[in-house]
Amino acid sequence: MTTIAFIGLGNMGIGMATNLAKADYDVRAFDLSDDAVSNAVKAGCKAAKDIRSAVSEADVVVTMLPAGKHVRTVYTSEDGVFANAKEGALFIDSSTIDVPTARDVIAKAEANGFSMMDAPVSGGVGGAAAGSLTFMCGGEKSAYDQAKPILDHMGKNVFHAGEAGNGQVAKVCNNMLLGIHMIGTCEAFNLAEKLGLDAQTFYDISSTASGQNWSMTSYCPAPGPVPSAPSNKDYAPGFAAGMMLKDLRLAQEAASTARVSTPLGAQSEALYALMEAAGKDDLDFSGVMKLIKGSL
Ligand code: NAD
């Protein structure tokens, strides 16, 4: 039986680890939070008291951590993954982190004789629980081929995006585009309403015309047209504005490093930073509608 160490059992990690346990992998769960570990045990994983006991017998290590600094610590510290994993282990980092850290940690893994991929996800907490995430993988094709059957238990779409770090590139570029078209969609619905056109009528027209986009048809920020959208629950998340801001900041960091101009990405970051400053970053990211309307 394949043994998998799972480190980082927060909102996303718990659903993912649960799906691996359901698929009959021997899952060793570690998190700094005891509550997170006991949730994983209830879901069929075995508790590990530290990184060493989680990874020492693992064929595969999956991490789902908040940011690049946590990923670097978990893998490279003296009592971390590199120092304790068994020979030939494969590492999969599914956290959303900055591209340079992803590339650097993978290079260090390879220098230590391990295979490693960045494999960030989209699909949110619901997708993690349902096993329907999209994985965007960067790294050697051989690592991807080895990881794919495991990722298939946690996701519906699994892509190999090319070299190390390319998964993170795909993730931040996708989410920058999502932030931009969400804000544009809010502006269009707000202007339509202010000019006397109700949301449903504008939706019926624009969703079949050239303004159509995912933010409109799957997640409409104006209440009414898409019943499942957070706009109908006073913008309860969903995907929090604070998480969108994190991804937009990563995109701006990457754009600055690559000396690429992303003016709409920069504007999107600034608008979501206003939501944070107003203490409203726990709203769904479509709640940027409130900012556009002046009712935040
Ligand atoms: P979270 O804060 O709920 O979970 C992170 C977990 O990591 C926590 O339980 C924390 O205790 C643990 N942790 C932190 N440092 C650790 C360490 N040194 N050792 C062991 N455990 C440690 O975050 P989340 O919402 O699960 O997100 C995880 C990652 O997934 C982030 O990078 C996020 O950007 C990304 N992501 C989140 C969503 C979402 O909708 N929540 C969607 C896509 C991607």
Coordinates of C-alpha atoms and ligand atoms in Angstrom, one line a residue:
M1 CA 0.0 0.0 0.0
T2 CA 1.3 3.5 -0.9
T3 CA 1.9 5.6 2.2
I4 CA 1.2 9.3 1.9
A5 CA 2.3 12.0 4.4
F6 CA -0.2 15.0 4.3
I7 CA 1.1 18.2 5.9
G8 CA -1.3 21.2 6.3
L9 CA -4.9 20.1 7.1
G10 CA -6.7 23.4 7.0
N11 CA -9.8 24.3 5.0
M12 CA -8.4 22.7 1.8
G13 CA -6.0 20.1 3.1
I14 CA -8.7 18.3 5.2
G15 CA -10.9 17.6 2.2
M16 CA -7.9 16.5 0.1
A17 CA -6.5 14.2 2.8
T18 CA -10.0 12.7 3.4
N19 CA -10.3 11.8 -0.2
L20 CA -6.9 10.0 -0.1
A21 CA -7.9 8.1 3.0
K22 CA -11.2 7.1 1.3
A23 CA -9.1 5.8 -1.7
D24 CA -7.4 3.4 0.8
Y25 CA -4.0 5.1 0.9
D26 CA -2.2 5.0 4.3
V27 CA -2.3 8.7 5.1
R28 CA -0.1 10.1 7.8
A29 CA -1.4 13.5 8.8
F30 CA 0.5 16.4 10.4
D31 CA -0.5 20.0 11.2
L32 CA 0.7 22.5 13.8
S33 CA -3.0 22.5 14.9
D34 CA -4.0 19.5 17.1
D35 CA -7.7 20.1 16.1
A36 CA -6.7 19.8 12.4
V37 CA -5.0 16.5 13.0
S38 CA -7.9 15.1 15.0
N39 CA -10.3 16.1 12.2
A40 CA -8.0 14.1 9.8
V41 CA -8.0 11.1 12.2
K42 CA -11.8 11.2 12.2
A43 CA -11.6 11.1 8.4
G44 CA -9.5 7.9 8.4
C45 CA -5.9 9.3 8.5
K46 CA -3.2 8.4 11.1
A47 CA -2.0 11.1 13.3
A48 CA 1.7 12.1 13.1
K49 CA 3.2 14.1 16.0
D50 CA 5.8 15.9 13.8
I51 CA 7.1 16.1 10.3
R52 CA 9.6 13.3 10.8
S53 CA 7.1 10.8 11.9
A54 CA 4.7 11.8 9.1
V55 CA 7.3 11.5 6.3
S56 CA 9.8 8.8 7.4
E57 CA 7.9 5.9 5.8
A58 CA 6.1 7.9 3.2
D59 CA 6.4 7.2 -0.6
V60 CA 4.7 10.5 -1.3
V61 CA 4.5 13.8 0.7
V62 CA 1.7 16.3 -0.1
T63 CA 1.7 19.8 1.4
M64 CA -1.1 22.3 1.6
L65 CA 0.2 25.3 3.5
P66 CA -0.6 29.0 3.6
A67 CA 2.4 30.7 1.8
G68 CA 5.9 30.3 0.5
K69 CA 7.6 30.8 3.9
H70 CA 5.7 27.9 5.4
V71 CA 6.6 25.7 2.4
R72 CA 10.3 26.6 2.7
T73 CA 10.3 25.9 6.4
V74 CA 8.4 22.6 6.2
Y75 CA 10.7 21.2 3.4
T76 CA 14.1 22.7 4.2
S77 CA 14.4 23.1 8.0
E78 CA 16.6 20.8 10.1
D79 CA 13.6 18.7 11.2
G80 CA 11.8 19.1 7.9
V81 CA 10.8 16.9 5.0
F82 CA 14.2 16.8 3.1
A83 CA 16.0 15.7 6.3
N84 CA 13.6 12.9 7.1
A85 CA 12.0 11.6 4.0
K86 CA 13.0 8.1 2.7
E87 CA 15.0 7.7 -0.5
G88 CA 13.1 8.0 -3.7
A89 CA 10.1 9.8 -2.1
L90 CA 8.0 12.1 -4.3
F91 CA 6.9 15.6 -3.0
I92 CA 3.8 17.4 -4.2
D93 CA 3.3 21.0 -2.9
S94 CA -0.3 22.1 -3.6
S95 CA -0.1 25.4 -1.7
T96 CA -0.5 28.6 -3.7
I97 CA 2.9 30.3 -3.3
D98 CA 5.3 32.7 -5.1
V99 CA 7.0 31.4 -8.2
P100 CA 10.7 31.9 -7.1
T101 CA 10.1 30.0 -3.8
A102 CA 8.4 27.2 -5.7
R103 CA 11.3 26.9 -8.1
D104 CA 14.0 27.2 -5.4
V105 CA 12.5 24.6 -3.1
I106 CA 12.0 22.2 -6.0
A107 CA 15.7 22.7 -7.1
K108 CA 16.8 22.0 -3.5
A109 CA 14.6 18.8 -3.4
E110 CA 16.3 17.6 -6.7
A111 CA 19.7 18.5 -5.3
N112 CA 18.9 16.2 -2.3
G113 CA 17.9 13.4 -4.7
F114 CA 14.1 13.7 -4.5
S115 CA 11.4 14.4 -7.2
M116 CA 9.1 17.3 -6.5
M117 CA 6.3 19.2 -8.2
D118 CA 4.4 22.4 -7.5
A119 CA 0.7 21.5 -8.0
P120 CA -1.5 24.4 -6.9
V121 CA -5.3 24.0 -7.2
S122 CA -8.4 25.8 -8.1
G123 CA -11.9 24.8 -7.1
G124 CA -12.0 26.0 -3.5
V125 CA -13.0 24.2 -0.3
G126 CA -16.1 22.7 -2.0
G127 CA -13.8 21.2 -4.8
A128 CA -11.4 19.9 -2.1
A129 CA -14.2 18.1 -0.3
A130 CA -15.8 16.8 -3.5
G131 CA -12.5 15.6 -5.0
S132 CA -13.2 17.8 -8.0
L133 CA -10.2 20.2 -7.9
T134 CA -8.2 21.4 -10.9
F135 CA -4.4 20.7 -10.4
M136 CA -1.8 22.8 -12.3
C137 CA 1.5 20.9 -12.1
G138 CA 5.0 22.1 -12.7
G139 CA 8.0 19.8 -12.7
E140 CA 9.6 16.8 -14.5
K141 CA 7.2 14.8 -16.6
S142 CA 8.3 11.6 -14.7
A143 CA 7.2 13.2 -11.4
Y144 CA 3.9 14.2 -13.0
D145 CA 3.3 10.7 -14.3
Q146 CA 4.0 9.3 -10.8
A147 CA 1.7 11.9 -9.1
K148 CA -1.2 11.8 -11.5
P149 CA -3.0 8.6 -10.1
I150 CA -2.9 10.2 -6.7
L151 CA -4.0 13.6 -7.8
D152 CA -6.9 11.9 -9.7
H153 CA -8.4 11.0 -6.3
M154 CA -8.5 14.7 -5.3
G155 CA -9.2 16.4 -8.6
K156 CA -11.2 16.1 -11.8
N157 CA -8.7 18.0 -14.1
V158 CA -5.0 17.4 -13.7
F159 CA -2.7 19.4 -16.0
H160 CA 1.0 19.3 -16.6
A161 CA 2.0 22.9 -17.2
G162 CA 5.7 22.2 -17.9
E163 CA 8.8 23.0 -15.8
A164 CA 9.0 23.6 -12.1
G165 CA 7.0 26.6 -10.9
N166 CA 4.8 26.6 -14.0
G167 CA 1.8 25.4 -11.9
Q168 CA 2.1 28.5 -9.8
V169 CA 2.4 30.6 -13.0
A170 CA -0.8 29.1 -14.3
K171 CA -2.5 29.6 -11.0
V172 CA -1.6 33.3 -10.5
C173 CA -2.3 34.2 -14.1
N174 CA -5.7 32.5 -14.0
N175 CA -6.7 34.2 -10.7
M176 CA -5.5 37.6 -11.9
L177 CA -7.8 37.2 -14.9
L178 CA -10.6 36.1 -12.6
G179 CA -10.2 39.2 -10.4
I180 CA -10.2 41.4 -13.4
H181 CA -13.3 40.0 -15.0
M182 CA -15.1 39.9 -11.7
I183 CA -14.5 43.6 -11.2
G184 CA -15.5 44.4 -14.8
T185 CA -18.7 42.4 -14.4
C186 CA -19.5 44.3 -11.2
E187 CA -19.0 47.6 -13.0
A188 CA -21.2 46.6 -15.9
F189 CA -24.1 45.4 -13.7
N190 CA -23.9 48.5 -11.5
L191 CA -23.9 50.8 -14.5
A192 CA -26.8 49.0 -16.1
E193 CA -28.8 49.2 -12.9
K194 CA -28.0 52.9 -12.4
L195 CA -29.2 53.6 -16.0
G196 CA -32.5 51.8 -15.4
L197 CA -31.8 48.3 -16.7
D198 CA -32.5 45.5 -14.1
A199 CA -29.9 42.8 -13.4
Q200 CA -31.9 39.9 -14.8
T201 CA -32.6 41.6 -18.1
F202 CA -29.0 42.7 -18.5
Y203 CA -27.9 39.2 -17.6
D204 CA -30.2 37.6 -20.2
I205 CA -28.8 39.8 -22.9
S206 CA -25.1 40.0 -21.9
S207 CA -24.8 36.3 -21.1
T208 CA -25.6 35.5 -24.7
A209 CA -23.6 38.4 -26.1
S210 CA -19.9 39.3 -26.2
G211 CA -19.7 40.4 -22.6
Q212 CA -20.3 36.8 -21.4
N213 CA -17.7 35.5 -18.9
W214 CA -17.5 33.0 -16.0
S215 CA -17.9 35.7 -13.3
M216 CA -21.3 36.5 -14.9
T217 CA -22.7 33.2 -15.8
S218 CA -21.4 30.9 -12.9
Y219 CA -20.9 33.4 -10.1
C220 CA -23.0 36.5 -10.9
P221 CA -22.0 39.3 -8.5
A222 CA -25.5 40.9 -8.8
P223 CA -28.1 39.0 -6.8
G224 CA -30.8 37.2 -8.7
P225 CA -29.6 35.7 -12.1
V226 CA -27.4 32.9 -10.7
P227 CA -29.2 31.4 -7.6
S228 CA -26.1 29.5 -6.3
A229 CA -23.9 32.6 -6.4
P230 CA -22.7 34.1 -3.1
S231 CA -24.3 37.5 -4.0
N232 CA -27.6 35.8 -3.0
K233 CA -26.3 35.1 0.5
D234 CA -25.0 38.7 1.2
Y235 CA -21.6 37.6 -0.2
A236 CA -20.8 34.9 2.3
P237 CA -17.8 33.0 0.9
G238 CA -17.2 31.0 -1.4
F239 CA -13.8 32.2 -2.2
A240 CA -12.9 35.0 0.2
A241 CA -11.8 38.5 -1.0
G242 CA -8.7 38.0 1.2
M243 CA -7.7 34.9 -0.7
M244 CA -8.2 36.7 -4.0
L245 CA -6.0 39.6 -2.7
K246 CA -3.3 37.1 -1.8
D247 CA -3.3 35.7 -5.4
L248 CA -3.3 39.2 -6.9
R249 CA -0.3 40.2 -4.8
L250 CA 1.5 37.1 -6.0
A251 CA 0.7 38.0 -9.6
Q252 CA 2.0 41.6 -9.1
E253 CA 5.2 40.3 -7.5
A254 CA 5.7 37.9 -10.4
A255 CA 4.9 40.7 -12.9
S256 CA 7.4 43.0 -11.2
T257 CA 10.1 40.4 -11.2
A258 CA 9.5 39.6 -14.9
R259 CA 9.2 43.4 -15.8
V260 CA 5.8 42.8 -17.3
S261 CA 3.1 45.5 -17.3
T262 CA -0.3 44.3 -15.9
P263 CA -2.2 47.5 -15.3
L264 CA -5.6 45.8 -14.8
G265 CA -4.0 43.3 -12.5
A266 CA -2.5 46.1 -10.5
Q267 CA -5.8 47.9 -10.3
S268 CA -7.6 44.7 -9.2
E269 CA -5.0 44.3 -6.4
A270 CA -5.6 47.9 -5.3
L271 CA -9.4 47.4 -5.2
Y272 CA -9.2 44.2 -3.2
A273 CA -6.7 45.9 -0.8
L274 CA -9.4 48.5 -0.2
M275 CA -11.7 45.7 0.9
E276 CA -9.0 44.4 3.3
A277 CA -8.5 48.0 4.6
A278 CA -12.3 48.2 5.3
G279 CA -12.1 44.9 7.2
K280 CA -14.3 43.2 4.6
D281 CA -11.8 40.7 3.1
D282 CA -13.8 37.9 4.7
L283 CA -16.6 38.5 2.2
D284 CA -16.7 36.5 -0.9
F285 CA -14.5 38.0 -3.7
S286 CA -17.7 38.9 -5.7
G287 CA -18.5 41.2 -2.7
V288 CA -16.2 43.7 -4.5
M289 CA -19.7 44.7 -5.9
K290 CA -20.3 46.5 -2.6
L291 CA -17.1 48.5 -3.1
I292 CA -18.1 49.4 -6.7
K293 CA -21.6 50.4 -5.5
G294 CA -20.1 52.5 -2.6
S295 CA -22.0 50.3 0.0
L296 CA -19.0 48.4 1.5
Ligands
NAD1 P1 -5.6 27.2 6.0 O1 -5.0 28.3 6.7 O2 -7.0 26.8 6.3 O3 -4.7 25.9 6.2 C1 -3.3 25.9 6.3 C2 -2.9 24.8 7.3 O4 -1.5 24.8 7.3 C3 -3.3 25.2 8.7 O5 -4.1 24.2 9.3 C4 -2.0 25.4 9.5 O6 -2.1 25.1 10.8 C5 -1.1 24.6 8.7 N1 0.3 24.9 8.8 C6 0.9 26.1 8.7 N2 2.2 26.0 8.9 C7 2.5 24.7 9.2 C8 3.7 24.0 9.4 N3 4.9 24.6 9.5 N4 3.6 22.7 9.6 C9 2.4 22.0 9.5 N5 1.2 22.7 9.3 C10 1.3 24.0 9.1 O7 -5.5 27.5 4.4 P2 -6.3 26.8 3.2 O8 -7.5 27.6 2.9 O9 -6.4 25.4 3.4 O10 -5.3 27.1 2.0 C11 -4.1 26.3 1.8 C12 -3.5 26.7 0.5 O11 -4.4 26.5 -0.5 C13 -3.1 28.2 0.5 O12 -1.9 28.3 -0.2 C14 -4.2 28.8 -0.3 O13 -3.8 30.0 -1.0 C15 -4.5 27.7 -1.3 N6 -5.9 27.7 -1.8 C16 -7.0 27.9 -1.0 C17 -8.2 27.9 -1.5 C18 -9.5 28.2 -0.7 O14 -10.5 28.4 -1.2 N7 -9.3 28.1 0.7 C19 -8.4 27.7 -2.9 C20 -7.4 27.4 -3.7 C21 -6.1 27.4 -3.2

